[in-house]
Coordinates of C-alpha atoms and ligand atoms in Angstrom, one line a residue:
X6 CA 38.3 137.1 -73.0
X7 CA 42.0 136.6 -74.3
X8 CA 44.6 138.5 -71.8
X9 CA 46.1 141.6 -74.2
X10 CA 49.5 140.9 -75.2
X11 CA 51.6 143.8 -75.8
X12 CA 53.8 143.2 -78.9
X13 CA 56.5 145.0 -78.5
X14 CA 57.6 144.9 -82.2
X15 CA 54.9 146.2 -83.8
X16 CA 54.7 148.8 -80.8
X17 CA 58.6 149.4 -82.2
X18 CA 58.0 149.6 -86.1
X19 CA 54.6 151.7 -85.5
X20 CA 57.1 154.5 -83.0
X21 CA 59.5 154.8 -85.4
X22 CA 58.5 157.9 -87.9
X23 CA 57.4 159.3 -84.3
X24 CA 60.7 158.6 -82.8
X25 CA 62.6 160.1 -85.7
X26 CA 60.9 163.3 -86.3
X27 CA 60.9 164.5 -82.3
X28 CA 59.4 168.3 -83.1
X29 CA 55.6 168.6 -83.8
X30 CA 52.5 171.3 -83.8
X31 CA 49.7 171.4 -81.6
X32 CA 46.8 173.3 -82.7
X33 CA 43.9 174.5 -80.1
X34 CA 41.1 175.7 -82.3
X35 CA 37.0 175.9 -82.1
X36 CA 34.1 178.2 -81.3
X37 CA 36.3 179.5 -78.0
X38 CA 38.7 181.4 -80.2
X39 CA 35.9 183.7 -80.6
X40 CA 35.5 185.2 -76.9
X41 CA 39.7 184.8 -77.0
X42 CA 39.7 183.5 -73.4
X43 CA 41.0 180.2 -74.1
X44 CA 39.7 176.8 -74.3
X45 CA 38.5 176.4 -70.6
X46 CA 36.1 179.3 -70.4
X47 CA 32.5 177.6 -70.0
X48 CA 33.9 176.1 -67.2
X49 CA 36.4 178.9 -65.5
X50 CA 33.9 181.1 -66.2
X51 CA 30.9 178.9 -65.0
X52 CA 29.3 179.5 -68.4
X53 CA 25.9 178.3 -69.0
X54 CA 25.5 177.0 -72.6
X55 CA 22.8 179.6 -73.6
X56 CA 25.8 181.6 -73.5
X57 CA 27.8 180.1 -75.0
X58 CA 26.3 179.0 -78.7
X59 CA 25.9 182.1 -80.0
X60 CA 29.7 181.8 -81.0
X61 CA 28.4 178.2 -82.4
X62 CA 26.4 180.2 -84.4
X63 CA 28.6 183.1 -85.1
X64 CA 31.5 180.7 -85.9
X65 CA 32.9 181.7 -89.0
X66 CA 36.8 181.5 -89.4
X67 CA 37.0 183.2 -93.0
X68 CA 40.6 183.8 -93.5
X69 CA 41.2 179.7 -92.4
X70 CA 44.0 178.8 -94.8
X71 CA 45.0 175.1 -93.6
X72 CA 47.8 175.1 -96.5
X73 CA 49.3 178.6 -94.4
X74 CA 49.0 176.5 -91.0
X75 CA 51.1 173.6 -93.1
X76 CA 53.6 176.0 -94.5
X77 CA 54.2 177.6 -91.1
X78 CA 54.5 174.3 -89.2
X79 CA 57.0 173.1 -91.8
X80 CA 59.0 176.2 -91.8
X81 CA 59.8 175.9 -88.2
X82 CA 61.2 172.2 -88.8
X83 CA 57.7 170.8 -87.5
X84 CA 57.4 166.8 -88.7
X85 CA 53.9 166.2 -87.6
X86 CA 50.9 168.4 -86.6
X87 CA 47.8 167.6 -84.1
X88 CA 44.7 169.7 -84.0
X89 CA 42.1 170.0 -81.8
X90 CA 38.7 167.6 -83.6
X91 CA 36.7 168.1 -80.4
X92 CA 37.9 170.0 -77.6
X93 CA 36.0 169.7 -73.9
X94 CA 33.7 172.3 -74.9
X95 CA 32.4 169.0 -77.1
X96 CA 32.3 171.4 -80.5
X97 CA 33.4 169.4 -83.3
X98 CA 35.3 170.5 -86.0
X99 CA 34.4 167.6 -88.1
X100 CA 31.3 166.5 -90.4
X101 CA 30.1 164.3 -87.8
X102 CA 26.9 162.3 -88.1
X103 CA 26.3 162.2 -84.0
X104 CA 25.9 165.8 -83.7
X105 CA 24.7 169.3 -84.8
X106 CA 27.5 171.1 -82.9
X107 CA 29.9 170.7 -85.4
X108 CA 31.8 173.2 -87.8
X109 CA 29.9 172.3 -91.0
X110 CA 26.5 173.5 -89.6
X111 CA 28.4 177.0 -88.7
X112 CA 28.0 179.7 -91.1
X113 CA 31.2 178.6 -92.0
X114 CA 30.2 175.4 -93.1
X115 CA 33.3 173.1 -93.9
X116 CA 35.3 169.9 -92.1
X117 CA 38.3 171.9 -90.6
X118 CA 39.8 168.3 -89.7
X119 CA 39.3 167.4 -93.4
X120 CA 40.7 170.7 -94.6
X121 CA 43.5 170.3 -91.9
X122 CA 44.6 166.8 -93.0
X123 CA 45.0 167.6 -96.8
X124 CA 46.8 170.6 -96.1
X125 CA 49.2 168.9 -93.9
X126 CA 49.5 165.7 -96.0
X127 CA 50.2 168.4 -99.0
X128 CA 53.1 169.4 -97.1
X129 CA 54.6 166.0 -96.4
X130 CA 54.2 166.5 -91.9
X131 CA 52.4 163.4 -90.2
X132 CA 48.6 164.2 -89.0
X133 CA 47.3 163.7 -85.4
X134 CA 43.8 164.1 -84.1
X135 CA 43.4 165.5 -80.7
X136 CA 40.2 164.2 -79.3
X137 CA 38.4 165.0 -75.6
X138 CA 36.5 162.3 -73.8
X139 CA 35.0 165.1 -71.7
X140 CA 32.5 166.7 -73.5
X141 CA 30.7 169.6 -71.5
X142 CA 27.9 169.9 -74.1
X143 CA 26.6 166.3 -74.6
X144 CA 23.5 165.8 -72.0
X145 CA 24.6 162.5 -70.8
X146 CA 27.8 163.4 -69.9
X147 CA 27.8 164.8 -65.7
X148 CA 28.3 168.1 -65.5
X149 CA 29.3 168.7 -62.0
X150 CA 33.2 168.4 -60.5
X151 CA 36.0 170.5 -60.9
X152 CA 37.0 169.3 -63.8
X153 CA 33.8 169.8 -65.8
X154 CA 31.4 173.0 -66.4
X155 CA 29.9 173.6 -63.1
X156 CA 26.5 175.8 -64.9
X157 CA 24.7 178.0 -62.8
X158 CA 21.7 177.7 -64.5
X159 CA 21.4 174.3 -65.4
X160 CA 17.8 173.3 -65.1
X161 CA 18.7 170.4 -62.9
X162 CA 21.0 172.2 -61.2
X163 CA 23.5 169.9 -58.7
X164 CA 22.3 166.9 -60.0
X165 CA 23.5 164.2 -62.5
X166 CA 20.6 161.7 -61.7
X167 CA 19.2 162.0 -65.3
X168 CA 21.9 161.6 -67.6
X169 CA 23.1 158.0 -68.9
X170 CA 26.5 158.2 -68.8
X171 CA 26.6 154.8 -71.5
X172 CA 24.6 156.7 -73.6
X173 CA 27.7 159.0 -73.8
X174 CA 30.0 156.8 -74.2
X175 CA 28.4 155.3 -76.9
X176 CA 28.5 159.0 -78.6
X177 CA 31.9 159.3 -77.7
X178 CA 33.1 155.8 -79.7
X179 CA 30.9 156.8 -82.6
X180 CA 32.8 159.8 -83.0
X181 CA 36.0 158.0 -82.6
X182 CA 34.9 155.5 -85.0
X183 CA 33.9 158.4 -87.6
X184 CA 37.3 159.9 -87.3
X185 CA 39.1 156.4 -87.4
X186 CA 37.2 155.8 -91.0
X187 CA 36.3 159.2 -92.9
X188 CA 39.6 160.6 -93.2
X189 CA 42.5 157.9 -94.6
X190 CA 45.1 157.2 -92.5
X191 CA 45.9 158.6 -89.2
X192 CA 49.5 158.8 -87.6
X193 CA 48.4 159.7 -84.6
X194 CA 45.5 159.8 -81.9
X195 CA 45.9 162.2 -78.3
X196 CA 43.6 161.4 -76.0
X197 CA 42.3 163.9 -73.5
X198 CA 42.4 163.1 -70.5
X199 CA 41.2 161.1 -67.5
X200 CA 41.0 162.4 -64.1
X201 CA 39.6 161.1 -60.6
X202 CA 38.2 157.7 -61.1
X203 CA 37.0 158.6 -65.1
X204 CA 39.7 156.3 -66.4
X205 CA 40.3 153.5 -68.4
X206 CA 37.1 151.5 -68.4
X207 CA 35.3 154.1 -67.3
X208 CA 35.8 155.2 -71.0
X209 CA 35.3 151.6 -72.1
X210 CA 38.7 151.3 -73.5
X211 CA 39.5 147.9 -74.0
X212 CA 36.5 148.2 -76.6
X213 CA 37.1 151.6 -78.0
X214 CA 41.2 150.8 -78.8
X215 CA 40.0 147.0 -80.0
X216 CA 38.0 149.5 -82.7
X217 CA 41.1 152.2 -83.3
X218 CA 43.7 149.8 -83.8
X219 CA 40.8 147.7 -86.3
X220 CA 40.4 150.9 -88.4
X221 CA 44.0 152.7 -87.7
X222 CA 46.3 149.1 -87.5
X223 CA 49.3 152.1 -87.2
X224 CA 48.3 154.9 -85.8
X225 CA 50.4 155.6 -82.4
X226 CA 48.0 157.3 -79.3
X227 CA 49.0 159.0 -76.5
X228 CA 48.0 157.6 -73.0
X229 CA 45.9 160.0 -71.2
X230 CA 42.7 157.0 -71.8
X231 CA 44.4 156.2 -68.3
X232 CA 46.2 158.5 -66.6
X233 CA 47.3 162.2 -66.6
X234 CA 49.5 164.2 -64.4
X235 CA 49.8 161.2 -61.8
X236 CA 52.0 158.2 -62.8
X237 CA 53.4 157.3 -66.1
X238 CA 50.9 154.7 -66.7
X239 CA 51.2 150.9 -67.3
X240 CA 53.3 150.6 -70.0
X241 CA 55.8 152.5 -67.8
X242 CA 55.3 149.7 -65.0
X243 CA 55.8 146.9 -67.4
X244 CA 52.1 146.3 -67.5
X245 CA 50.2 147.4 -70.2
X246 CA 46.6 147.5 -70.2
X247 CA 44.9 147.4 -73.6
X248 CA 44.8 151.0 -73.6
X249 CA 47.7 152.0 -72.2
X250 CA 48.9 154.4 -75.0
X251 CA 52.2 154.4 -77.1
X252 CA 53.8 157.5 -75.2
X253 CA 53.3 159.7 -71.9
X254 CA 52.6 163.3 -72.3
X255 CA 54.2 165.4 -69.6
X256 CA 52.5 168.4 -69.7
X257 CA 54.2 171.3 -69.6
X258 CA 57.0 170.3 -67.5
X259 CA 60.5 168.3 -69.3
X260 CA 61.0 165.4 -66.8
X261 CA 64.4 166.1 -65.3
X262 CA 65.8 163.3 -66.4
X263 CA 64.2 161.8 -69.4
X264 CA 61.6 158.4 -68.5
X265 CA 62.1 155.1 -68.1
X266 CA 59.7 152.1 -67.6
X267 CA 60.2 150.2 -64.3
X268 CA 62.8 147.7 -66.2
X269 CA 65.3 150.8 -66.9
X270 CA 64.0 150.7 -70.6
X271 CA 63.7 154.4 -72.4
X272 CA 59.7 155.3 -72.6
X273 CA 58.7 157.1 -75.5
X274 CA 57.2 160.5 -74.2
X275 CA 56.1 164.3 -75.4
X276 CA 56.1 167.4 -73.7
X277 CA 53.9 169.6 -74.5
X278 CA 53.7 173.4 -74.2
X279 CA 52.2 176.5 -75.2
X280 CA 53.9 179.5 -76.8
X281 CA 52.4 182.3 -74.6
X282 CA 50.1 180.4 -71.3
X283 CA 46.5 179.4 -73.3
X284 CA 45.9 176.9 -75.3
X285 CA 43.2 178.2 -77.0
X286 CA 43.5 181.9 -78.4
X287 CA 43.7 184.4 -75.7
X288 CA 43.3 188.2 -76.9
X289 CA 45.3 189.3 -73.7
X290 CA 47.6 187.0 -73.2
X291 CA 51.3 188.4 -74.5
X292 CA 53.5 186.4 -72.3
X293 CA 55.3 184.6 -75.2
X294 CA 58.0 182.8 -74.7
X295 CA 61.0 183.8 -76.5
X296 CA 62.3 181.8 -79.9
X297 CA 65.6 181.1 -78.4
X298 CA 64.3 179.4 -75.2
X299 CA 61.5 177.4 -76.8
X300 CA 64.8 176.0 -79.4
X301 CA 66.7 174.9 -76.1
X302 CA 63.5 173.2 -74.9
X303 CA 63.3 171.3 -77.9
X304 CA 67.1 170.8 -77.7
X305 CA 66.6 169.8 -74.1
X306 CA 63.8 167.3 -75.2
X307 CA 65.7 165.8 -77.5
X308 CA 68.6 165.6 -75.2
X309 CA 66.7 163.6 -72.7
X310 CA 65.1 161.1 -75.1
X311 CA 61.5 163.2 -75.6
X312 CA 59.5 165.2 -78.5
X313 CA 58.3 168.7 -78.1
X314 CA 54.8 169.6 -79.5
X315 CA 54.4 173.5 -79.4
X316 CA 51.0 175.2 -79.3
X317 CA 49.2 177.9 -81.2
X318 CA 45.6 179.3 -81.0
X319 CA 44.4 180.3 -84.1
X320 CA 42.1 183.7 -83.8
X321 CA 38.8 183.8 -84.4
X322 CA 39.6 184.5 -88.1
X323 CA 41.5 181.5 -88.1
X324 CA 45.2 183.1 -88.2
X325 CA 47.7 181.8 -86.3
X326 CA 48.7 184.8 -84.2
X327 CA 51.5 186.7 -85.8
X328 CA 53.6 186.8 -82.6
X329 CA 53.4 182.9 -83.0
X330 CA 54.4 183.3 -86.9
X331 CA 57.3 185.0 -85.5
X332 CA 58.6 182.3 -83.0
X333 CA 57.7 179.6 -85.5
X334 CA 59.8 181.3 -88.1
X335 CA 62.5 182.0 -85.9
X336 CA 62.9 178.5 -84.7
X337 CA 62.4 177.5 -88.2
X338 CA 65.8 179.8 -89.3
X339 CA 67.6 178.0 -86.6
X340 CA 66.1 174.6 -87.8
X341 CA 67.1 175.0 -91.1
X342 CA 71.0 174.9 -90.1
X343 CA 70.8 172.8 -87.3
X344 CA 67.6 170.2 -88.0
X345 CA 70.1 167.5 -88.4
X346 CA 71.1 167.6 -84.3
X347 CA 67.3 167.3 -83.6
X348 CA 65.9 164.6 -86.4
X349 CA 66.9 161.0 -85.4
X350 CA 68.5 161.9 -82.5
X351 CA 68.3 161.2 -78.3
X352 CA 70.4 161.6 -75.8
X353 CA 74.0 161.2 -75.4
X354 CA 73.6 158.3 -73.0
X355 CA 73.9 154.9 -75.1
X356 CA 76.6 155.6 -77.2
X357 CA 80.2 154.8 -77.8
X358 CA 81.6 157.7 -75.4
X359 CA 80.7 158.3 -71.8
X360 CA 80.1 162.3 -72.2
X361 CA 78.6 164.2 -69.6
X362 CA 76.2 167.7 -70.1
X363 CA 78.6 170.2 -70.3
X364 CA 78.0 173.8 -67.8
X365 CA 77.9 175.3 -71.8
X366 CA 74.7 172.9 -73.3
X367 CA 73.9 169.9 -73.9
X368 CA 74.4 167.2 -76.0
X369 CA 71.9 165.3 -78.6
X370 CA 73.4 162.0 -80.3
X371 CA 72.6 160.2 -83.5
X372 CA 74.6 157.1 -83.3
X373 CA 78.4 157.9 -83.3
X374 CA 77.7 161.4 -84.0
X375 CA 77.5 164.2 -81.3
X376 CA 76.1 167.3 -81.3
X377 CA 77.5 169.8 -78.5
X378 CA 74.9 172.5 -78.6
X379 CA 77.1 176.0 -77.1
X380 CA 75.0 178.2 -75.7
X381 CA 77.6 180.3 -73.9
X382 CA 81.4 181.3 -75.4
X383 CA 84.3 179.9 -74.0
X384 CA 87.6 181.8 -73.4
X385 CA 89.1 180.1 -75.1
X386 CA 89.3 176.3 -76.6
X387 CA 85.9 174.5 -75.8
X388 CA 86.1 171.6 -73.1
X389 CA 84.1 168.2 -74.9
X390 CA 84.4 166.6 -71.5
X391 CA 84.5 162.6 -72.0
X392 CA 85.8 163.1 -75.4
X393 CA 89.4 161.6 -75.9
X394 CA 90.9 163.6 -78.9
X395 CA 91.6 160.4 -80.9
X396 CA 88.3 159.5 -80.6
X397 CA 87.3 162.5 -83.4
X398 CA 86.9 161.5 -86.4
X399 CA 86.4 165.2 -87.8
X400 CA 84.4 168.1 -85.9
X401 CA 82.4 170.7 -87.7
X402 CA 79.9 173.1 -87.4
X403 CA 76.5 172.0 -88.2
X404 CA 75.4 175.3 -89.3
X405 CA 77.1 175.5 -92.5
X406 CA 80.3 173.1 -92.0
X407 CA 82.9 174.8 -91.6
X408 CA 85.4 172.6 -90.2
X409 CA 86.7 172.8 -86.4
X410 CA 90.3 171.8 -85.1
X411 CA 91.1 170.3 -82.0
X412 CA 93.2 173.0 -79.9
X413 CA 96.9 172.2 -79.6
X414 CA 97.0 174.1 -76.1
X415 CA 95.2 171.6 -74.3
X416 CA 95.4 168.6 -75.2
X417 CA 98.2 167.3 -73.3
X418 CA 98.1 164.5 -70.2
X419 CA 96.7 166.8 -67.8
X420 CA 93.2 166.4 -69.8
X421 CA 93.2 162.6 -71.3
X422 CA 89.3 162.2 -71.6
X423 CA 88.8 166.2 -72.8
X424 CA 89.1 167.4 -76.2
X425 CA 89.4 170.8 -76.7
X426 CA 87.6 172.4 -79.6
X427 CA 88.9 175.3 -80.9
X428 CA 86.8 177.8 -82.0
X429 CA 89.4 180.8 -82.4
X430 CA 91.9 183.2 -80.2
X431 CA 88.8 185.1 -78.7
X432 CA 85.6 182.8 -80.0
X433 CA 82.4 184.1 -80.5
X434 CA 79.9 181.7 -81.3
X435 CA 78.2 182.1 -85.0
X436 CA 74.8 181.7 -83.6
X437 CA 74.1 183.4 -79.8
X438 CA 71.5 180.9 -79.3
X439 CA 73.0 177.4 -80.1
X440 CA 75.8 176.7 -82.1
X441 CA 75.9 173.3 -82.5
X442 CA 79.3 171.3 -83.2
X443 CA 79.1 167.8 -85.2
Ligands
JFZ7 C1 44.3 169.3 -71.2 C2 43.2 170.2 -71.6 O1 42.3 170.4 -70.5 C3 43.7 171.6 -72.0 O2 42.7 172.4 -72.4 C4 44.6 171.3 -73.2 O3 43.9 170.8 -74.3 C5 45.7 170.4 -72.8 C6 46.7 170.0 -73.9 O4 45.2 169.2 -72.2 O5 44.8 169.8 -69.9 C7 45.4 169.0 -69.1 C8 45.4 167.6 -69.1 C9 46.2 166.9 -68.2 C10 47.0 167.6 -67.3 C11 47.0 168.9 -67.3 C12 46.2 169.6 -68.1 N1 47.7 166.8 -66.5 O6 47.9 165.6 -66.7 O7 48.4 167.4 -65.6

């Protein structure tokens, strides 16, 4: 077999849009959003699958409007969207030919992934395909381990003995193949996930990404095929395997200070994180986070070279929670003032000035342009530490671009590497959250 060679060119032109666009949706969805205890409940709740399919068979999501997803992704500045196609409970939300235990033979009958993709296409945002390798329903996968569906009343209770785990696998890639060549082009696959020793070839994933990349030459995957919460995987050590996935998904947690391969290079990477603390719809779970914060994670993201991809659980109707309409549209209103300090841009570090994060914000870059995001007023005159005044070309606010003078007051030898903005006698900022200077 011919070693893989990692071609770092391709692996740039195929990261670009991905790169660029830096803000996407995540979208948990299937037969759990019926009990509304998120996505993990047959196994947190050690539920046996007789007790579980009678939401396959009650599945219905009547007032599923993909275009309404689409619009409400869009309106909150979100560039590309991923949605669940099989989640662990192994329910597939696709006309696959593998299984019954898919959306179509649900009295509500149609291809939510197809549905899903045309809606988003319609509305110009990239399409991703979130798809589990653990699959708590097929027969050959084991069932027993804390990361799978421990059932009480499994007939073969404790035991694995009689279940061929290549007979899964060979499921698993037909269902990968499926949604590789039923469905036009893909921008994006996300993997998940690998635990314990179930990794890599444990998956056979030499073979299935030989298939993807056949059927998909462009479509960028995450890299949870190999690892998950421990390690950044091999392309991060300078050693990719043939799996080793285009970026590293930090999950819910921004790494403090962006990540780098072993060489110093940046890594491409994604954090994501739920609006409220499920995945999957959770009736009871109210603990949203509020629009401003979830605008200065994306900020922060951005800041330190990463995307964001934000969650919602559809209900069992298949609305997108209205609390979650709220945030999206909230983020979206700052978004439409400010999308240009978030699009095309990374961190500060890299570019022609040597600026540090000042106590106020941060700062996101896009080439020689800055962008102090002010979360807090000043006094007076805002510091721009590492910022020698005849350095500015012009300064403006973003939101609407208004123009912004250096202050006279302080701009004398005392401070040679500090421009002061000045944002009036007693400023307040036009937006609480994050005004963002250009
Ligand atoms: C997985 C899923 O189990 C979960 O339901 C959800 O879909 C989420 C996006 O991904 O959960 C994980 C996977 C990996 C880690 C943590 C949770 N990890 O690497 O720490």
């Amino acid at each position: 077999m011919l070693a893989y060679q990692f071609d770092r060119e391709r692996y740039n032109r195929r990261m670009k849009w991905y790169l660029h666009d830096r803000f996407g949706m995540f979208i948990h969805f299937g037969i759990y959003s019926i009990p509304a205890r998120g996505e993990w409940l047959r196994s947190t709740e050690e539920m046996p699958e007789e007790l579980y399919l009678p939401y396959f068979e009650e599945f219905n999501p009547y007032a599923l409007d993909a275009r309404a997803w689409a619009r409400a992704a869009k309106r909150a500045g979100m560039r590309y969207a991923v949605l669940t196609s099989k989640h662990h409970d192994g329910f597939c939300l696709f006309d696959t030919k593998t299984t019954d235990f898919k959306s179509t033979n649900t009295p509500y009958g149609r291809d939510i992934v197809a549905d899903f993709l045309d809606a988003f296409r319609a509305e110009g945002i990239r399409v991703g395909l979130y798809y589990s390798v653990i699959d708590w329903h097929h027969p050959d996968f084991p069932q027993y381990g804390d990361r799978q569906a421990p059932l009480r009343n499994d007939p073969v209770a404790g035991s694995n003995e009689h279940r061929v785990f290549d007979r899964y696998l060979d499921y698993m890639h037909e269902q990968v193949r499926e949604i590789c060549t039923n469905y036009g082009k893909l921008d994006l696959l996300w993997f998940d996930f690998s635990y314990d020793d179930m990794r890599g070839e444990k998956w056979r994933a030499t073979e299935l990404m030989n298939m993807v990349r056949e059927l998909q030459p462009d479509v960028i995957t995450n890299n949870r095929l190999e690892v998950s919460g421990e390690g950044f995987g091999s392309l991060a050590q300078c050693d990719p395997t043939p799996y080793h996935g285009d970026f590293v998904t930090p999950e819910r947690i921004i790494p403090p200070n962006g990540l780098f391969d072993v060489e110093g290079n940046p890594l491409a990477w994604e954090a994501c994180i739920t609006m409220n603390d499920n995945w999957g719809y959770f009736s009871h779970d109210t603990n949203f986070k509020p629009a401003p914060m979830l605008i200065h994670k994306l900020v922060e993201c951005v800041s330190k070279g990463g995307n964001l991809i934000l969650n919602v659980g559809p209900d069992a109707t298949g609305r997108i929670p209205d609390q979650s309409l709220a945030i999206l549209d909230e983020i979206g209103r700052w978004m439409e003032r400010n999308s240009a300090s978030i699009y095309g841009c990374g961190p500060a570090a890299g570019g022609p000035l040597e600026v540090e994060r000042p106590e106020y914000g941060r700062i996101t870059r896009n080439g020689d342009t800055y962008y102090f995001h002010l979360y807090e007023n000043a006094l007076g005159p805002m510091p721009l530490l590492g910022v020698p005044k005849e350095r500015i070309a012009s300064m403006r606010l973003l939101r609407d671009g208004t123009e912004v003078q250096l202050s006279n007051s302080w701009t004398h030898s005392d401070y040679p590497n500090i421009a002061f903005a000045d944002l009036g006698p007693s400023p307040v900022l036009p937006d609480p959250v994050d005004t963002v200077l250009a």
